[in-house]
XYZ file of N, CA and C in Angstrom:
150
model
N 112.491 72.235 84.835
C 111.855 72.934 85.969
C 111.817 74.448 85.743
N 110.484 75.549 86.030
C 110.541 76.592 86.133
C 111.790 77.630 86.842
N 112.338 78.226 86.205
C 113.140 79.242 86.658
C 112.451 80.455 87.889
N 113.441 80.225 88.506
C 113.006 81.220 90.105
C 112.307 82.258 89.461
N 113.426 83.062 88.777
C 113.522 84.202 87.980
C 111.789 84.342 87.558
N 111.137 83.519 87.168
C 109.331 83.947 86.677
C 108.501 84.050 88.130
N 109.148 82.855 89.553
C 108.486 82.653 90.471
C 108.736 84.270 91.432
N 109.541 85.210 90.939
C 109.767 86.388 91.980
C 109.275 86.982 90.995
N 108.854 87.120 89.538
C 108.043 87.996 88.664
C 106.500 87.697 89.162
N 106.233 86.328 89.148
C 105.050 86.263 89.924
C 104.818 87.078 90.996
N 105.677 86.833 91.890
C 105.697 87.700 93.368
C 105.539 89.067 93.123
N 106.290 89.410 92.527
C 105.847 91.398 92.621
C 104.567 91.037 91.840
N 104.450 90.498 90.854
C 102.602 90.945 90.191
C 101.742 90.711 91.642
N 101.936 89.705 92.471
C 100.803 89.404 93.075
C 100.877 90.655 94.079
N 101.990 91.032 94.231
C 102.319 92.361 94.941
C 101.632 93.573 94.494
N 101.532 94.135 93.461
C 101.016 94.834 92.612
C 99.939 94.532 92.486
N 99.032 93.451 92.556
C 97.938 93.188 92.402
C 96.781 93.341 93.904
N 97.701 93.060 94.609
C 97.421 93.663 96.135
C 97.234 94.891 96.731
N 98.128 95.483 96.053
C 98.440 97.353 96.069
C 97.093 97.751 95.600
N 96.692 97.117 93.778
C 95.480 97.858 93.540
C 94.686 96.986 94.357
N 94.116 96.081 94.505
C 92.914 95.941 95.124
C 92.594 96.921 96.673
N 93.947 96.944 97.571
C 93.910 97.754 98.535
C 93.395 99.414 97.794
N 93.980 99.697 96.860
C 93.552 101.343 96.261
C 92.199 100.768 95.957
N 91.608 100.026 95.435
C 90.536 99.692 95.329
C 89.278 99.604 95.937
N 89.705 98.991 97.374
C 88.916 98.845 98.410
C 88.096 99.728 98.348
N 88.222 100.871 98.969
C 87.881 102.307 99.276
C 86.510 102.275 98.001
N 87.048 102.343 96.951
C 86.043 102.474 95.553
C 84.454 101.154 95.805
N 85.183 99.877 96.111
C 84.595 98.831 96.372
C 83.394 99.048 96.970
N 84.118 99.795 98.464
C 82.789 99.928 99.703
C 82.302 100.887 99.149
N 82.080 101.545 98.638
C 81.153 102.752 97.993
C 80.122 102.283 97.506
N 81.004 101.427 96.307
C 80.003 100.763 95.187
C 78.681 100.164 95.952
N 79.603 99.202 97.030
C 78.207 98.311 97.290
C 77.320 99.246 98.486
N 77.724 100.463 99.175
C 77.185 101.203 100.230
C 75.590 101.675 99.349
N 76.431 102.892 98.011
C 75.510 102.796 97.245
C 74.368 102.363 96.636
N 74.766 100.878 96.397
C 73.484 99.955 95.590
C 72.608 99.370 96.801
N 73.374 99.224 97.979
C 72.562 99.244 99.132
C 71.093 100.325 99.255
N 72.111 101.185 99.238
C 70.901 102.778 99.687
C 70.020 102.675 98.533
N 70.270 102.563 97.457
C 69.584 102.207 96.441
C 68.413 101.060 96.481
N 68.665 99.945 96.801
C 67.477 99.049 97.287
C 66.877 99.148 98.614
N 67.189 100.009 99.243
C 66.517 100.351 100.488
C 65.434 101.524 100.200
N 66.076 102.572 99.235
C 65.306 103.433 98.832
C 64.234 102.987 98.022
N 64.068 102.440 97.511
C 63.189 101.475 96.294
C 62.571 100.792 97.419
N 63.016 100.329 98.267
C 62.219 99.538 99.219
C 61.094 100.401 99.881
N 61.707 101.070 100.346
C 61.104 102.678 101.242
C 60.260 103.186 100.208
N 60.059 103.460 98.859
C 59.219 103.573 97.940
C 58.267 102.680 97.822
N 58.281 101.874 97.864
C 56.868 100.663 97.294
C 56.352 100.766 98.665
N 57.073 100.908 99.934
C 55.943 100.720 100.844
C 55.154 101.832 101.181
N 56.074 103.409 100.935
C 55.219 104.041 101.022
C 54.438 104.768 100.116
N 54.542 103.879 98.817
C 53.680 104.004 97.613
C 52.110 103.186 97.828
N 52.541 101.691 98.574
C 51.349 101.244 98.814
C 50.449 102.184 99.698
């Protein structure tokens, strides 16, 4: 049987892995705010290109 000892090494990684995605977040919503405005703008272009 697995030793505890890897199942609480697991635990802090998933801990740590939580931490960055939370530091992450912030970066995340940008990204997609961005590529948003980006296909809206492109959108807003072709129509008022037509």
């Amino acid at each position: 049987p697995p030793r505890p000892r890897r199942r609480r090494r697991t635990r802090r990684r998933w801990k740590s892995a939580l931490t960055g995605l939370r530091r992450f977040r912030v970066l995340g919503w940008l990204l997609l705010a961005a590529g948003l405005t980006a296909l809206l703008l492109r959108a807003l272009d072709g129509l008022f290109g037509k």
